Coordinates of N, CA and C and ligand atoms in Angstrom, one line a residue:
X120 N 0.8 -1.2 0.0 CA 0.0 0.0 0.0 C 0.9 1.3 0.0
X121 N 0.4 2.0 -1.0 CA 1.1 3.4 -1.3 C 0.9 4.4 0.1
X122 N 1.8 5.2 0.7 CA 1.2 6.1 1.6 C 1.6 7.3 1.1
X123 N 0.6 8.6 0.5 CA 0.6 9.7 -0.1 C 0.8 10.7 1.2
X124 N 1.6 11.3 0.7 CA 1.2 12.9 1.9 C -0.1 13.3 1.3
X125 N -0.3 14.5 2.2 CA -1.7 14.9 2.1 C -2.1 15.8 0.9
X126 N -0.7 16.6 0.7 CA -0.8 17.2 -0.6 C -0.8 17.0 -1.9
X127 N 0.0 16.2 -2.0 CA -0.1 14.7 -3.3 C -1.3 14.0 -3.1
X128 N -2.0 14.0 -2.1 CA -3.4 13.2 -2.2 C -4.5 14.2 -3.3
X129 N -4.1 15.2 -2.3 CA -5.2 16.6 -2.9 C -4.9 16.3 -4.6
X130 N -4.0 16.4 -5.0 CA -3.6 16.2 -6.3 C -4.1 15.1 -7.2
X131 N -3.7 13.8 -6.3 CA -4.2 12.8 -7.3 C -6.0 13.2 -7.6
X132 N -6.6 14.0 -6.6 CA -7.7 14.0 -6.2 C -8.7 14.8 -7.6
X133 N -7.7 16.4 -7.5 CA -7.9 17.0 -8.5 C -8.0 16.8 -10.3
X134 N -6.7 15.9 -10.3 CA -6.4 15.3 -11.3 C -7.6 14.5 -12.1
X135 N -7.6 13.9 -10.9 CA -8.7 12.5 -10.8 C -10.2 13.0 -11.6
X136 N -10.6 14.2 -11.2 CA -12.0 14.5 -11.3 C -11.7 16.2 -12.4
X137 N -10.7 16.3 -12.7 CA -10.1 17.2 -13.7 C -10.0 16.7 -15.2
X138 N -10.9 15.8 -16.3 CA -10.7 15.6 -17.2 C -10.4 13.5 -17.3
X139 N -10.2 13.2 -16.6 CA -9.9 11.6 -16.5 C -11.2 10.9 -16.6
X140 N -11.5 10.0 -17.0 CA -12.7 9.4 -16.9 C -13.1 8.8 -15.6
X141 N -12.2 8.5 -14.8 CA -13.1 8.2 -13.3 C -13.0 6.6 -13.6
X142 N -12.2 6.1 -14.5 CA -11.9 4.5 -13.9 C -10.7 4.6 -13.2
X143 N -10.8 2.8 -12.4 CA -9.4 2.6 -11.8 C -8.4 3.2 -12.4
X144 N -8.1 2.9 -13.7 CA -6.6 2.9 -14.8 C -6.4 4.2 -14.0
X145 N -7.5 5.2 -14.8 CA -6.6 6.6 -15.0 C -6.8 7.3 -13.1
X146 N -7.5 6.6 -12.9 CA -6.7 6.7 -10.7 C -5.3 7.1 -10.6
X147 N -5.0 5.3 -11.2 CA -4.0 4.9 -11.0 C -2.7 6.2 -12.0
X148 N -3.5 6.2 -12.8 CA -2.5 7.3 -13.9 C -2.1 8.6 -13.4
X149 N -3.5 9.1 -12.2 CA -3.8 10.7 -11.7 C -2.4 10.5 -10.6
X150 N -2.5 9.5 -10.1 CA -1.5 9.1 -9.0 C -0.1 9.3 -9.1
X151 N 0.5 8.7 -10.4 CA 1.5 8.4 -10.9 C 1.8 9.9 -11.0
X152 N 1.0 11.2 -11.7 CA 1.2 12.0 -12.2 C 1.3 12.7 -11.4
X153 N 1.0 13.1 -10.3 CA 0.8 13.6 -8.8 C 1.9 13.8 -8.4
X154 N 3.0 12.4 -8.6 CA 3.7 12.7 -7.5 C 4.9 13.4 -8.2
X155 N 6.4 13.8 -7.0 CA 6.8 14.4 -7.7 C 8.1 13.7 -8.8
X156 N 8.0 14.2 -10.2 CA 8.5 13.9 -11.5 C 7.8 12.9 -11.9
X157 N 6.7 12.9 -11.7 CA 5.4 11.5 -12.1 C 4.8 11.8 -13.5
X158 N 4.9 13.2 -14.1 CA 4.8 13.0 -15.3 C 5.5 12.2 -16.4
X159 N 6.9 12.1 -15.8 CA 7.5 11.4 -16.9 C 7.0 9.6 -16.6
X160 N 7.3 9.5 -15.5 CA 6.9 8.2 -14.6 C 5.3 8.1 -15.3
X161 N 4.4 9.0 -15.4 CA 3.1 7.9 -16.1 C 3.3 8.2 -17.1
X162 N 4.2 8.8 -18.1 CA 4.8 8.6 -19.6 C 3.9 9.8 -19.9
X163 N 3.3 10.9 -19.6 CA 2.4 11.2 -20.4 C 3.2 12.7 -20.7
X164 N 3.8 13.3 -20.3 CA 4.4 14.5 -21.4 C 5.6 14.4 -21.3
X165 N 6.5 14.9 -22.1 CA 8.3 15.2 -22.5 C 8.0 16.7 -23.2
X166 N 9.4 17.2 -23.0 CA 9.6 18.5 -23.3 C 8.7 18.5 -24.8
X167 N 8.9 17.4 -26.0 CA 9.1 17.4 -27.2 C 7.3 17.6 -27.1
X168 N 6.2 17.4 -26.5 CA 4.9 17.6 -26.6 C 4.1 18.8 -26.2
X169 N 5.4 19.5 -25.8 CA 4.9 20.7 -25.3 C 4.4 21.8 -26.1
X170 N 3.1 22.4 -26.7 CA 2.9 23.1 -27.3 C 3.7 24.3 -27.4
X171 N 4.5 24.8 -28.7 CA 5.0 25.9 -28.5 C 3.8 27.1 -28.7
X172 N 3.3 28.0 -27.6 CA 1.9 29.1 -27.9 C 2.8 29.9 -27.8
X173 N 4.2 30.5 -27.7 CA 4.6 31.5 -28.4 C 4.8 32.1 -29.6
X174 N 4.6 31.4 -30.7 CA 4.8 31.4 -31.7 C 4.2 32.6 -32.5
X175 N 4.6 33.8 -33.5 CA 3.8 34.8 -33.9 C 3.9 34.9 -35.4
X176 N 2.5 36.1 -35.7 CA 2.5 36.1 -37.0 C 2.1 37.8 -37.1
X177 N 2.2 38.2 -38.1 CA 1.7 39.2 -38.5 C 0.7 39.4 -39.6
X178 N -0.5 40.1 -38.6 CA -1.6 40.4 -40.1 C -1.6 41.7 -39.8
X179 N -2.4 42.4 -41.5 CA -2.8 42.8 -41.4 C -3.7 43.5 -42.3
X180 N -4.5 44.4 -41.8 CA -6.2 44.7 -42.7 C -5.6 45.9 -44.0
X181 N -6.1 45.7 -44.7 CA -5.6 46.3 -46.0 C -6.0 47.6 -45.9
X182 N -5.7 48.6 -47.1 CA -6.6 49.4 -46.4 C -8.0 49.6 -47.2
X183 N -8.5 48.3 -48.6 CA -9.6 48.2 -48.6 C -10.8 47.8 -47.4
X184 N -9.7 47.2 -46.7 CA -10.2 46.3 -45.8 C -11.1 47.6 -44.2
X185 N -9.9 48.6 -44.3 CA -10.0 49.6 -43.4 C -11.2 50.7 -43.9
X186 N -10.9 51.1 -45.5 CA -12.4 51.4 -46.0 C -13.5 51.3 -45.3
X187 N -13.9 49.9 -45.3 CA -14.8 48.7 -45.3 C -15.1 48.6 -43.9
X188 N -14.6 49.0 -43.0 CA -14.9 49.1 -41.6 C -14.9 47.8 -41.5
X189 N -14.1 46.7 -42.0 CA -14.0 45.4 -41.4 C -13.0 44.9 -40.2
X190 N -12.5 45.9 -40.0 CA -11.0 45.9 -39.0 C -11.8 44.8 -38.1
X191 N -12.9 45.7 -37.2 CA -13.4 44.3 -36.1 C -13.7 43.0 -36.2
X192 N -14.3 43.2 -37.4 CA -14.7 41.6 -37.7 C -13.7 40.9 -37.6
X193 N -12.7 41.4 -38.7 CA -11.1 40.3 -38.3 C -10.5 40.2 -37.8
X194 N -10.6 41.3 -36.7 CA -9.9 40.6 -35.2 C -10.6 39.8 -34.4
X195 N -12.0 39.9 -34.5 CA -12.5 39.3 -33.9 C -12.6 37.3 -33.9
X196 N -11.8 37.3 -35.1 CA -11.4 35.8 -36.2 C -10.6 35.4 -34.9
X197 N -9.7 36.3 -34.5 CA -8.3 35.7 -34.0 C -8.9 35.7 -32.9
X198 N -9.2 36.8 -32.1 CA -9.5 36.6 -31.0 C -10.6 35.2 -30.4
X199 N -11.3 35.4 -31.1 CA -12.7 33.9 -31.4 C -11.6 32.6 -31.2
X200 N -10.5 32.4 -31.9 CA -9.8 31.0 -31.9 C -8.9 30.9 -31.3
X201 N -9.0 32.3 -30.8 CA -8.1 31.9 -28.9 C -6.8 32.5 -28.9
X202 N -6.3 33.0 -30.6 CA -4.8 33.6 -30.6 C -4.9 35.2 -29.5
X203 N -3.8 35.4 -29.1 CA -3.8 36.9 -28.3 C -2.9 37.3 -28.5
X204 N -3.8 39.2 -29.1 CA -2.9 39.9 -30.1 C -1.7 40.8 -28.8
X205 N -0.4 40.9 -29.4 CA 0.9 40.9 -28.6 C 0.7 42.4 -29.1
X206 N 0.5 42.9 -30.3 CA 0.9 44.5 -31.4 C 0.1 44.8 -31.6
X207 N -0.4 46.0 -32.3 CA -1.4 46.8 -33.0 C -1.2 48.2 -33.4
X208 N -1.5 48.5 -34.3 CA -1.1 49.9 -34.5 C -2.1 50.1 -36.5
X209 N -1.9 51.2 -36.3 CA -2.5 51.7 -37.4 C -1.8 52.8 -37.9
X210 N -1.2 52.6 -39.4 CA -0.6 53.5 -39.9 C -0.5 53.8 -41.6
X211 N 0.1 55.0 -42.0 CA -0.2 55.1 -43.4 C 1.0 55.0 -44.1
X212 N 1.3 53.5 -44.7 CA 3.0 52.9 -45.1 C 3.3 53.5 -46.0
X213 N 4.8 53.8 -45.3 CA 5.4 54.2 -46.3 C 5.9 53.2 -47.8
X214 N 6.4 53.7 -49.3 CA 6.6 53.3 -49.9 C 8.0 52.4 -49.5
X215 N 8.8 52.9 -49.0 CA 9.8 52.1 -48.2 C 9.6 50.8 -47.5
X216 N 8.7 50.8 -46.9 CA 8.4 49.9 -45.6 C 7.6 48.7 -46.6
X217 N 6.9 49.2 -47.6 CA 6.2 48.6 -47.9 C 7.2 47.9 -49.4
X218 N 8.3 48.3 -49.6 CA 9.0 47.4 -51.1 C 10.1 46.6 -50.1
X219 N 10.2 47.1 -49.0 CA 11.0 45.8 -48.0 C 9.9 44.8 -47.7
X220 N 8.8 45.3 -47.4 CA 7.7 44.0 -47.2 C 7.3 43.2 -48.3
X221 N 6.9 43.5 -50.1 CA 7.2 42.4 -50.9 C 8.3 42.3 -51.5
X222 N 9.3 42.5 -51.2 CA 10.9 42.6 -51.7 C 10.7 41.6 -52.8
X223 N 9.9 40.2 -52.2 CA 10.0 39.1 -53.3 C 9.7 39.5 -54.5
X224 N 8.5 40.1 -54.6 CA 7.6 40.4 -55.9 C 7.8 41.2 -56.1
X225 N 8.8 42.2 -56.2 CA 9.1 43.5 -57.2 C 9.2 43.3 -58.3
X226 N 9.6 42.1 -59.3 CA 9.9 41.1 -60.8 C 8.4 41.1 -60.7
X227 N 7.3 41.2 -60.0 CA 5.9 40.8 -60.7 C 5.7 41.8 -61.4
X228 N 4.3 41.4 -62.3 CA 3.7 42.8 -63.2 C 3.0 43.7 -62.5
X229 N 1.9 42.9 -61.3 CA 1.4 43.5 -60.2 C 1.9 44.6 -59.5
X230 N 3.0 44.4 -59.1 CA 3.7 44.9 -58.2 C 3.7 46.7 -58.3
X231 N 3.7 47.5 -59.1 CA 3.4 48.6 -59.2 C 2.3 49.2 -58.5
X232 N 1.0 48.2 -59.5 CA -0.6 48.3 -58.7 C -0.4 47.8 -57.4
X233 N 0.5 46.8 -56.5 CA 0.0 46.5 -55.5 C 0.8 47.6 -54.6
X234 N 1.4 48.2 -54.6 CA 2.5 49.4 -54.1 C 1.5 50.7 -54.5
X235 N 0.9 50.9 -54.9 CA -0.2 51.9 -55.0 C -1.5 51.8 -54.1
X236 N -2.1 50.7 -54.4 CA -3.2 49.8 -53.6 C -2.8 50.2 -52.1
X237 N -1.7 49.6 -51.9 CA -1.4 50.0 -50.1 C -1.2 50.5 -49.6
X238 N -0.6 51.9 -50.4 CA -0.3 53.2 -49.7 C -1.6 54.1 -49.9
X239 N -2.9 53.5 -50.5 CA -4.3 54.3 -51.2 C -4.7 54.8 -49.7
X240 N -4.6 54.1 -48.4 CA -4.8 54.5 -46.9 C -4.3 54.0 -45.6
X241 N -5.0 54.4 -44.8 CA -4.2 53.6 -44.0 C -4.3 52.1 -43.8
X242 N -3.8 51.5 -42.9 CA -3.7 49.5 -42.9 C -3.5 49.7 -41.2
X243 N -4.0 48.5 -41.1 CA -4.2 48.4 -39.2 C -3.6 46.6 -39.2
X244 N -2.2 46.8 -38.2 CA -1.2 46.0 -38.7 C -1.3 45.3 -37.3
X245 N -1.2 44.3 -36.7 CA -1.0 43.3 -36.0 C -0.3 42.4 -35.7
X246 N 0.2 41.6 -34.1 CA 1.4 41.1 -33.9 C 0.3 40.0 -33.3
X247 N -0.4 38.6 -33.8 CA -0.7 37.8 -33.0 C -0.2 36.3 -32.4
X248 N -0.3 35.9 -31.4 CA 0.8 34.8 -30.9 C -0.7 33.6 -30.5
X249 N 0.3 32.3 -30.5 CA -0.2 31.5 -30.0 C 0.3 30.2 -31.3
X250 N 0.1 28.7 -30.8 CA 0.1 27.8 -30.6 C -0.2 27.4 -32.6
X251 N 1.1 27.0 -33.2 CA 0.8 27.2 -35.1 C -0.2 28.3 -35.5
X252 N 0.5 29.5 -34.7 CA -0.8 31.2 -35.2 C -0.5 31.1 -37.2
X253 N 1.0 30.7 -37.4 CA 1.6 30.7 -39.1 C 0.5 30.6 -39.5
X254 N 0.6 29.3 -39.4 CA -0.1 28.0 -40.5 C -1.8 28.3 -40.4
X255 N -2.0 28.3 -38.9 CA -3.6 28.9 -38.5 C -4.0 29.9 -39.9
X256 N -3.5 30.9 -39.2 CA -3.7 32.2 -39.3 C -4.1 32.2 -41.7
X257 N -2.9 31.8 -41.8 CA -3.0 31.7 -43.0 C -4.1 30.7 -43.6
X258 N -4.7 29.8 -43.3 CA -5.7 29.0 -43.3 C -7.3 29.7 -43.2
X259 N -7.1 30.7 -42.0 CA -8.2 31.3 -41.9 C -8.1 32.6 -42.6
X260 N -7.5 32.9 -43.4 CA -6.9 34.6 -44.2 C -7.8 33.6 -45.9
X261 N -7.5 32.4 -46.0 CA -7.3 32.2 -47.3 C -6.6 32.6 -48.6
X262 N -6.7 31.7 -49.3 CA -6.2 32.0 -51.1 C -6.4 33.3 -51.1
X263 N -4.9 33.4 -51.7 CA -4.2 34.9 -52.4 C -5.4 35.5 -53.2
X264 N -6.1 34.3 -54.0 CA -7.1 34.7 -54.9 C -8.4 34.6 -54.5
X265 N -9.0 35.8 -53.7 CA -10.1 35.2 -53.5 C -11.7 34.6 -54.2
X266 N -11.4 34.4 -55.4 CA -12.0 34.1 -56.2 C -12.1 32.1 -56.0
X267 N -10.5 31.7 -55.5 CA -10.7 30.5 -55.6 C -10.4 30.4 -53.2
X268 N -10.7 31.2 -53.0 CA -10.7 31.2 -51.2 C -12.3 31.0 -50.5
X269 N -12.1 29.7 -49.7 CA -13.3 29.0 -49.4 C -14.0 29.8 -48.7
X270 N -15.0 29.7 -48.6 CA -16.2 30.6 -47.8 C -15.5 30.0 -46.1
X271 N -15.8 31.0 -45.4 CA -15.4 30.7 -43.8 C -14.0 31.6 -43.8
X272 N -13.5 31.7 -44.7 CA -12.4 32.8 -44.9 C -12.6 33.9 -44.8
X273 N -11.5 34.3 -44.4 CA -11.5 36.0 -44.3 C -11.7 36.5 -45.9
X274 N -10.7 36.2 -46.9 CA -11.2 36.5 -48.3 C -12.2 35.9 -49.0
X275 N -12.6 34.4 -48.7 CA -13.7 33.7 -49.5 C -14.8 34.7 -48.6
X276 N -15.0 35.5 -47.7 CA -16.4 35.9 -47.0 C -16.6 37.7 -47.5
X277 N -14.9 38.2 -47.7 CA -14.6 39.3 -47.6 C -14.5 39.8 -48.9
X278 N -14.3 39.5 -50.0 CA -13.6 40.1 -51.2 C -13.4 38.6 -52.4
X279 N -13.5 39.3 -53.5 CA -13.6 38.5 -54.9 C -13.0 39.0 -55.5
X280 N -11.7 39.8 -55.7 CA -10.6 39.9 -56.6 C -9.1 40.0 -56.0
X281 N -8.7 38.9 -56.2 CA -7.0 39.5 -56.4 C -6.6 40.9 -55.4
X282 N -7.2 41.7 -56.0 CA -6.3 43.7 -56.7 C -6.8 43.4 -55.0
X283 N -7.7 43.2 -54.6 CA -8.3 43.8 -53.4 C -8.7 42.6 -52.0
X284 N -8.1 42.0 -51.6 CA -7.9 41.5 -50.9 C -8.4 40.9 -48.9
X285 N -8.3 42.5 -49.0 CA -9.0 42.7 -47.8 C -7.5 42.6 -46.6
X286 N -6.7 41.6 -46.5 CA -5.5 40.9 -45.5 C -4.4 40.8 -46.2
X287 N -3.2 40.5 -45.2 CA -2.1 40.1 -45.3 C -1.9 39.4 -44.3
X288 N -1.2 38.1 -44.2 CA -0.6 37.1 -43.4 C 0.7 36.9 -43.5
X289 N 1.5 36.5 -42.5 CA 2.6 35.9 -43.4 C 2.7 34.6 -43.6
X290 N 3.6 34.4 -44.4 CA 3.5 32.5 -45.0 C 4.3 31.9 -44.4
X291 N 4.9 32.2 -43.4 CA 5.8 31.0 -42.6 C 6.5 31.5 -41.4
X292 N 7.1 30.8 -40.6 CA 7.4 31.1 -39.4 C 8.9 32.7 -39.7
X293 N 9.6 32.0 -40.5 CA 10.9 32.8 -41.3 C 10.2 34.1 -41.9
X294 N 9.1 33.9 -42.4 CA 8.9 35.3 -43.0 C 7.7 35.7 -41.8
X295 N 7.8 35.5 -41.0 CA 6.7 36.4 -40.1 C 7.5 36.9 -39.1
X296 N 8.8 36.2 -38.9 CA 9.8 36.9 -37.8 C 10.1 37.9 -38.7
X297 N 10.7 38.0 -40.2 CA 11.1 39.2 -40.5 C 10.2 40.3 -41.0
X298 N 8.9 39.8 -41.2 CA 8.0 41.1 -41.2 C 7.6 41.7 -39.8
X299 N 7.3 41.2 -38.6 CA 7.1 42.1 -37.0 C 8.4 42.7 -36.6
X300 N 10.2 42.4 -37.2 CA 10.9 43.1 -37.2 C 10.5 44.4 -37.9
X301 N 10.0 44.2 -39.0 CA 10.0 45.1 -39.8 C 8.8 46.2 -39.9
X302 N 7.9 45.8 -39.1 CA 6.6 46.4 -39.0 C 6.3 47.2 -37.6
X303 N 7.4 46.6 -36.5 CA 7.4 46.8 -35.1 C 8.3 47.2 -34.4
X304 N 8.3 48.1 -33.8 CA 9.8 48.0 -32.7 C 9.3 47.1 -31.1
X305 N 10.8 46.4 -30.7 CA 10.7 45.9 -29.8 C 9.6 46.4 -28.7
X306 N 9.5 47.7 -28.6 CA 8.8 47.8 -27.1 C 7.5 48.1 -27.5
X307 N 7.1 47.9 -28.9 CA 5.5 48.0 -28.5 C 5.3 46.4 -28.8
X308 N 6.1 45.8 -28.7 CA 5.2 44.5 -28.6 C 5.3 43.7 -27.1
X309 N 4.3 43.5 -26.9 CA 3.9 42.9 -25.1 C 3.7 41.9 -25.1
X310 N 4.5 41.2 -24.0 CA 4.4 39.8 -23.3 C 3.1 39.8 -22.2
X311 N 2.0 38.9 -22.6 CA 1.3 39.2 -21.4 C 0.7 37.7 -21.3
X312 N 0.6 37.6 -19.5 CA -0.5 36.4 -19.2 C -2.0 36.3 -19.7
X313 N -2.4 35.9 -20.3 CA -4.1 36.0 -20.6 C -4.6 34.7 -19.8
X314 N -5.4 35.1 -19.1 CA -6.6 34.2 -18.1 C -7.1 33.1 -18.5
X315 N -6.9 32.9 -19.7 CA -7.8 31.3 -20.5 C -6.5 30.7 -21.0
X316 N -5.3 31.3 -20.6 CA -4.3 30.6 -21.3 C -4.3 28.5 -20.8
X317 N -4.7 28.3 -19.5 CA -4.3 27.1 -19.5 C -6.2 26.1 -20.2
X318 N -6.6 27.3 -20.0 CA -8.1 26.9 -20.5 C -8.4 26.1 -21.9
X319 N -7.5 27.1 -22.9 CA -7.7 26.4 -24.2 C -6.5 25.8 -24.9
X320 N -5.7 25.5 -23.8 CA -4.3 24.8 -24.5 C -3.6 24.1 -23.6
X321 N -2.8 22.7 -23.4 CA -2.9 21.9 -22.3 C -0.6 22.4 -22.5
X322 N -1.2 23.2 -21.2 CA 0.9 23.7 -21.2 C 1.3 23.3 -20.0
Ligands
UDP185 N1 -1.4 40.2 -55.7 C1 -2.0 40.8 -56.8 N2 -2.1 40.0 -58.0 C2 -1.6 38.8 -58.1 C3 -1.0 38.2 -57.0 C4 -0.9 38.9 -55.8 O1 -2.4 41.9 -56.8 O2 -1.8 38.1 -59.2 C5 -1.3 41.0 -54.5 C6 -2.3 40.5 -53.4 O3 -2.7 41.7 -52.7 C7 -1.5 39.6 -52.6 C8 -0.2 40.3 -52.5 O4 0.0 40.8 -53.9 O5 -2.1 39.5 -51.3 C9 1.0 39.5 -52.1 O6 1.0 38.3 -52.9 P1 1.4 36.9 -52.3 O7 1.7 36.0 -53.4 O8 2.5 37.1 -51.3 O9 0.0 36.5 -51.6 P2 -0.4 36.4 -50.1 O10 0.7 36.0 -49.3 O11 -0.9 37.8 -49.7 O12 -1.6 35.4 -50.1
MG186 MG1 2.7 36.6 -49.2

């Protein structure tokens, strides 16, 4: 017979009636887990499963998009799926800031019109974090085209051409570090605790 201190009881106890189904096994699993370094001891997390929710991206609202008074609605996207925005700001880009932002596609034909398009007003630009925000985020932005961008998207819901878009995301972890360099200075971007953080992600 196992003899628990009282505080490790509390624990298995919590554990127990926290998410476990309430048979023997996972008792026995709440137990294991309880004590102390018992997570590795009932096998169930290693560093390697730890969700990274730091992870950031940058969007932001075009300024068809700003026109359109859609700013809320699309934050409201991220906010809704639990990302928490770190930046924000609203400004009128320079032509500078903005041929370092598609540096790639200056060889396109677009590229003239899209360098016109963005500086037409202002754009309300964002730093949001959490747990694959990349991959998320771009998923819920949709196809470049939104002609072929599924409904439930910000573009399949928001806009039907190309020229006008509504967003910007970035497309991967590498280019979203160097666009919030490039869009942000260090100190307006904020580290903060949010109150649902252990709520909607198991850290
Ligand atoms: N764009 C355009 N015509 C095109 C392709 C792109 O006007 O044929 C514009 C559009 O605003 C797009 C932006 O250029 O969002 C950047 O293009 P990219 O291929 O990076 O697409 P995104 O990453 O924005 O989906
Ligand atoms: Mg892009």
């Amino acid at each position: 017979m196992v003899m628990l201190p009282r505080c490790v009881f509390k624990r298995v106890l919590q554990q127990f009636y926290s998410g476990h189904q309430g048979n023997p096994k996972s008792l026995l699993s709440a137990a294991f887990t309880a004590l102390p370094g018992g997570d590795a001891a009932a096998g169930r997390r290693s560093q390697a499963t730890i969700p990274d929710i730091r992870e950031r991206t940058l969007i932001a609202v075009k300024p068809d998009g700003v026109q359109r008074r859609l700013v809320g609605q699309i934050m409201q996207r991220f906010e809704q799926r639990g990302f928490k925005l770190v930046g924000l700001k609203m400004l009128q880009v320079s032509d500078d800031l903005l041929s370092q932002h598609y540096s790639e596609l200056r060889t396109k034909p677009f590229y003239p019109r899209l360098l016109h398009y963005m500086t037409s007003g202002p754009v309300v630009v964002m730093v949001w974090e959490g747990h694959k925000v990349v991959q998320t985020s771009r998923m819920m932005v949709g196809h470049t085209n939104p002609a072929e961008a599924q409904a439930g998207t910000v573009r399949g819901d928001f806009s039907f051409h190309v020229s006008r878009n509504v967003v910007h995301a970035s497309d991967s972890l590498e280019g979203a570090q160097r666009e919030i360099q490039l869009w942000f200075q260090k100190k307006e971007l904020l580290s903060w605790d949010s109150c649902d953080q252990t709520v909607t992600c198991e850290v």
